[in-house]
Short mmCIF file of C-alpha atoms in Angstrom, two decimals:
data_model
loop_
_atom_site.label_atom_id
_atom_site.label_comp_id
_atom_site.label_asym_id
_atom_site.label_seq_id
_atom_site.Cartn_x
_atom_site.Cartn_y
_atom_site.Cartn_z
CA MET A 514 19.51 22.36 21.66
CA PHE A 515 16.76 24.74 20.50
CA SER A 516 13.25 23.40 20.09
CA GLU A 517 13.34 23.70 16.29
CA GLU A 518 16.61 21.77 16.14
CA ARG A 519 15.15 19.08 18.37
CA ARG A 520 12.06 18.77 16.19
CA GLN A 521 14.19 18.48 13.07
CA GLU A 522 16.10 15.66 14.76
CA ILE A 523 12.80 13.97 15.67
CA LEU A 524 11.72 14.19 12.01
CA LYS A 525 15.01 12.63 10.90
CA MET A 526 14.57 9.75 13.36
CA LEU A 527 11.01 9.29 12.13
CA GLU A 528 12.17 9.06 8.52
CA GLN A 529 14.80 6.48 9.39
CA SER A 530 12.80 4.27 11.75
CA GLY A 531 9.17 4.62 10.67
CA ARG A 532 8.06 5.60 14.19
CA VAL A 533 9.32 7.25 17.38
CA LEU A 534 8.40 6.57 21.01
CA ALA A 535 7.97 9.42 23.47
CA LYS A 536 9.89 7.60 26.22
CA ASP A 537 12.88 7.06 23.91
CA LEU A 538 12.85 10.71 22.81
CA ALA A 539 12.65 11.87 26.44
CA SER A 540 15.71 9.78 27.25
CA LYS A 541 17.64 10.91 24.17
CA PHE A 542 17.01 14.62 24.69
CA GLU A 543 17.06 14.44 28.51
CA MET A 544 13.60 15.94 28.79
CA SER A 545 10.34 15.02 30.47
CA ILE A 546 7.83 12.91 28.55
CA ASP A 547 5.30 15.75 28.89
CA SER A 548 7.70 18.13 27.10
CA ILE A 549 8.25 15.61 24.32
CA ARG A 550 4.49 15.12 23.98
CA ARG A 551 4.11 18.88 23.56
CA ASP A 552 6.72 18.75 20.79
CA LEU A 553 4.85 15.94 19.06
CA SER A 554 1.52 17.77 19.41
CA ILE A 555 2.99 20.92 17.85
CA MET A 556 4.52 18.89 15.01
CA GLU A 557 1.18 17.15 14.41
CA GLU A 558 -0.57 20.55 14.20
CA GLN A 559 2.03 21.55 11.60
CA GLY A 560 1.24 18.42 9.58
CA LEU A 561 4.71 16.94 10.10
CA LEU A 562 3.68 13.67 11.78
CA LYS A 563 0.76 11.72 13.22
CA ARG A 564 0.50 11.13 16.96
CA THR A 565 -0.05 7.58 18.19
CA HIS A 566 -0.38 6.01 21.60
CA GLY A 567 3.10 6.38 23.05
CA GLY A 568 4.72 8.21 20.16
CA ALA A 569 4.29 9.16 16.51
CA ILE A 570 4.40 7.83 12.94
CA PRO A 571 4.99 9.61 9.62
CA VAL A 572 2.11 11.48 8.05
CA THR A 573 1.17 10.26 4.56
CA ASN A 574 0.27 13.09 2.19
CA VAL A 575 -1.14 12.18 -1.22
CA ARG A 576 1.77 13.89 -2.97
CA MET A 577 4.52 13.10 -0.47
CA MET A 578 7.73 12.95 -2.48
CA ALA A 579 10.46 10.30 -2.32
CA ARG A 580 12.91 10.43 0.55
CA PRO A 581 16.47 11.61 -0.17
CA PRO A 582 19.07 8.90 -1.02
CA SER A 583 20.87 9.43 2.31
CA ILE A 584 17.76 8.12 4.08
CA ARG A 585 16.37 5.83 1.38
CA TYR A 586 19.59 3.79 1.11
CA GLY A 587 20.34 3.13 4.76
CA GLU A 588 20.17 0.25 7.21
CA GLY A 589 16.39 0.44 7.30
CA SER A 590 13.98 0.38 10.22
CA GLU A 591 13.35 -2.69 12.36
CA PHE A 592 10.06 -3.13 10.49
CA GLN A 593 11.72 -3.02 7.06
CA ASN A 594 14.36 -5.52 8.15
CA ALA A 595 11.73 -7.93 9.48
CA ILE A 596 9.70 -7.69 6.27
CA ALA A 597 12.78 -8.05 4.06
CA LYS A 598 14.01 -11.16 5.91
CA LEU A 599 10.68 -12.90 5.38
CA ALA A 600 10.35 -11.74 1.78
CA VAL A 601 13.62 -13.21 0.52
CA THR A 602 12.60 -16.71 1.67
CA TYR A 603 10.22 -16.80 -1.31
CA ILE A 604 13.06 -16.59 -3.86
CA GLN A 605 13.70 -19.96 -5.50
CA ASP A 606 16.51 -21.39 -7.59
CA ASN A 607 16.60 -20.19 -11.21
CA GLN A 608 13.76 -17.71 -10.78
CA THR A 609 13.65 -14.25 -12.33
CA VAL A 610 12.81 -11.65 -9.69
CA PHE A 611 11.88 -7.95 -9.91
CA ILE A 612 13.40 -5.78 -7.18
CA GLY A 613 12.67 -2.05 -7.44
CA GLY A 614 14.42 0.96 -5.98
CA ALA A 615 12.47 1.65 -2.79
CA ALA A 616 14.09 1.82 0.62
CA ILE A 617 12.79 -1.62 1.57
CA HIS A 618 14.26 -3.10 -1.63
CA TYR A 619 17.65 -1.76 -0.61
CA VAL A 620 17.25 -3.39 2.82
CA MET A 621 16.54 -6.71 1.07
CA LEU A 622 20.02 -6.79 -0.48
CA LYS A 623 21.75 -7.93 2.71
CA TYR A 624 19.36 -10.87 3.06
CA LEU A 625 19.35 -12.15 -0.54
CA PRO A 626 20.19 -15.88 -0.73
CA LYS A 627 23.72 -16.73 -1.84
CA GLU A 628 23.32 -20.50 -2.07
CA ILE A 629 21.04 -20.48 -5.13
CA SER A 630 21.29 -18.90 -8.59
CA PHE A 631 18.64 -16.49 -9.83
CA THR A 632 18.14 -13.43 -12.03
CA VAL A 633 17.16 -9.95 -10.89
CA LEU A 634 15.40 -7.36 -13.03
CA THR A 635 15.53 -3.84 -11.60
CA ASN A 636 14.85 -0.24 -12.55
CA SER A 637 17.29 1.08 -9.94
CA VAL A 638 20.88 2.06 -10.67
CA GLU A 639 21.63 1.81 -6.94
CA ILE A 640 20.29 -1.74 -6.67
CA ALA A 641 22.07 -2.86 -9.85
CA TYR A 642 25.35 -1.38 -8.60
CA HIS A 643 25.21 -3.40 -5.38
CA LEU A 644 24.11 -6.61 -7.11
CA ARG A 645 27.28 -6.63 -9.23
CA ASN A 646 29.05 -8.18 -6.22
CA PHE A 647 26.75 -11.24 -6.13
CA ASP A 648 28.28 -14.11 -8.12
CA ASN A 649 25.04 -16.12 -7.94
CA ILE A 650 22.85 -13.34 -9.42
CA GLN A 651 22.49 -12.23 -13.03
CA THR A 652 21.27 -8.64 -13.13
CA TYR A 653 19.31 -6.84 -15.85
CA ILE A 654 18.54 -3.11 -15.56
CA ILE A 655 15.60 -1.43 -17.24
CA GLY A 656 16.77 1.54 -19.30
CA GLY A 657 15.53 5.12 -19.49
CA GLN A 658 16.14 8.49 -17.87
CA VAL A 659 17.82 8.18 -14.47
CA LYS A 660 16.20 10.32 -11.77
CA ASN A 661 18.01 11.83 -8.79
CA SER A 662 16.87 8.86 -6.72
CA GLY A 663 18.69 6.51 -9.12
CA ASN A 664 15.39 5.02 -10.30
CA ILE A 665 14.18 4.79 -13.89
CA THR A 666 10.42 5.07 -14.44
CA ASP A 667 9.85 7.21 -17.56
CA ALA A 668 7.94 6.30 -20.75
CA LEU A 669 11.04 4.65 -22.25
CA ALA A 670 11.42 2.49 -19.14
CA ASN A 671 7.76 1.56 -19.34
CA GLU A 672 8.18 0.32 -22.92
CA PHE A 673 11.39 -1.48 -21.93
CA ALA A 674 9.58 -3.24 -19.06
CA ARG A 675 6.95 -4.68 -21.43
CA GLN A 676 9.60 -7.04 -22.83
CA PHE A 677 10.07 -8.96 -19.59
CA THR A 678 8.11 -11.56 -17.64
CA VAL A 679 9.24 -12.32 -14.08
CA ASP A 680 8.47 -15.25 -11.81
CA LEU A 681 8.36 -13.14 -8.68
CA CYS A 682 7.82 -9.42 -8.14
CA PHE A 683 8.50 -7.62 -4.87
CA ALA A 684 6.06 -4.72 -4.99
CA THR A 685 5.82 -1.76 -2.65
CA ALA A 686 4.20 1.66 -2.58
CA GLY A 687 3.69 4.82 -0.59
CA ALA A 688 0.32 3.64 0.69
CA LEU A 689 -2.00 0.63 0.75
CA SER A 690 -5.74 0.53 1.34
CA ALA A 691 -8.66 -1.67 0.32
CA LYS A 692 -8.41 0.14 -3.06
CA GLY A 693 -4.87 -1.12 -3.55
CA LEU A 694 -1.31 0.17 -3.76
CA SER A 695 -0.84 3.87 -4.51
CA THR A 696 1.98 6.36 -4.92
CA ALA A 697 2.66 10.09 -5.30
CA THR A 698 3.64 10.15 -8.97
CA PRO A 699 1.50 8.97 -11.92
CA GLU A 700 4.60 8.11 -13.98
CA VAL A 701 5.80 5.76 -11.24
CA ALA A 702 2.34 4.19 -10.97
CA VAL A 703 2.13 3.51 -14.72
CA PHE A 704 5.60 1.98 -14.83
CA HIS A 705 5.02 -0.37 -11.91
CA LYS A 706 1.61 -1.41 -13.21
CA THR A 707 3.39 -2.63 -16.36
CA VAL A 708 5.90 -4.60 -14.29
CA TYR A 709 3.23 -6.09 -12.02
CA ASN A 710 1.06 -7.13 -14.97
CA ASN A 711 4.02 -9.15 -16.29
CA ALA A 712 4.69 -10.94 -12.99
CA ARG A 713 3.53 -14.49 -12.23
CA LYS A 714 3.53 -13.85 -8.47
CA ILE A 715 3.39 -10.51 -6.64
CA ILE A 716 4.45 -10.06 -3.03
CA ALA A 717 3.78 -6.58 -1.63
CA LEU A 718 6.10 -5.31 1.12
CA VAL A 719 4.29 -2.67 3.19
CA GLU A 720 5.13 -1.21 6.61
CA HIS A 721 2.25 -0.61 9.05
CA PHE A 722 2.17 3.17 8.78
CA LYS A 723 1.45 2.97 5.03
CA ILE A 724 -1.67 0.86 5.49
CA GLY A 725 -5.12 2.42 5.57
CA SER A 726 -4.46 5.45 3.37
CA ASP A 727 -4.36 6.38 -0.32
CA MET A 728 -1.88 8.52 -2.22
CA PHE A 729 -2.37 10.58 -5.38
CA SER A 730 -2.04 7.89 -8.02
CA GLY A 731 -3.38 4.33 -7.86
CA MET A 732 -0.89 1.61 -8.77
CA TYR A 733 -2.45 -1.82 -8.40
CA PRO A 734 -5.57 -3.40 -6.86
CA VAL A 735 -5.29 -5.52 -3.72
CA LYS A 736 -7.15 -8.44 -5.28
CA LYS A 737 -4.36 -8.88 -7.86
CA LEU A 738 -1.67 -9.24 -5.19
CA ASN A 739 -0.75 -12.76 -4.10
CA ILE A 740 0.78 -11.96 -0.70
CA ILE A 741 1.15 -8.88 1.47
CA ILE A 742 3.95 -8.89 4.04
CA THR A 743 3.64 -6.29 6.77
CA ASP A 744 4.87 -5.89 10.35
CA GLU A 745 3.62 -6.40 13.90
CA GLU A 746 2.31 -2.86 14.24
CA THR A 747 -0.40 -3.42 11.62
CA THR A 748 -3.74 -3.75 13.42
CA SER A 749 -5.91 -6.85 13.20
CA GLU A 750 -8.69 -4.69 11.71
CA GLN A 751 -6.40 -3.58 8.88
CA VAL A 752 -5.28 -7.15 8.25
CA ASP A 753 -8.90 -8.35 8.11
CA LEU A 754 -9.83 -5.62 5.61
CA LEU A 755 -7.01 -6.73 3.32
CA LYS A 756 -7.81 -10.43 3.71
CA ALA A 757 -11.41 -9.66 2.76
CA GLN A 758 -10.05 -8.74 -0.68
CA GLY A 759 -8.82 -12.32 -1.10
CA VAL A 760 -5.11 -11.72 -0.51
CA GLU A 761 -2.88 -13.61 1.92
CA VAL A 762 -1.42 -11.36 4.63
CA LEU A 763 1.73 -12.33 6.54
CA ILE A 764 3.09 -10.61 9.64
CA ALA A 765 6.87 -10.32 9.85
CA THR A 766 8.09 -10.47 13.45
CA ILE A 767 10.97 -8.33 14.65
CA ASP A 768 14.11 -10.19 15.69
CA LYS A 769 14.70 -9.23 19.35
CA ASN A 770 18.23 -10.71 19.43
#
């Protein structure tokens, strides 16, 4: 395998898992750790990733666009699965719940409770399509122009969303800092702000590598979130900064079984 092919494969693994470890890459590509570290250093210089102790995480650009459906709608990383498992425990009988069209929302589908009845409001064609198989869930989809991702976030969708109030909203974003949630696209930010303003309780689902940075368009302030669920890789300093804004922060542990 040529070096460029190997680096493309590393990028794909990074997209799917949210991080890569040098020792795992060395084993996969049958190379020395020093050679893998050189690869990661070159990729960091090219702005493709961010080096960490022992590996790398995705780089967060302020206008980083949405991932393609083939990656967005997959099994999810170990961090996303841990967060999703904890998140669904907050769904109660007869509630109305907003579930968007992000990758972590798709991961949530396999953990949704089947022993209680509830209603889901979504702006994602992909999510709505999968929810049709749940006998215990009534599904409403917000209308508007459907993007390539399968999500609907245009001005029509924004007006449509004003009609609804939900008991529980599962929020997410491209980045989270002390300023709040942020994303790459102003249209997406405006739409979700409307949804969040009409939610009685907001739980933000945010992987560790999204915390501590800001993207192009602000979505929602931290102080208006009720709970943030993140993963074990989030540092104690980052957790403390978020808690200082008055929000509860929960750490989802990865199932080792």
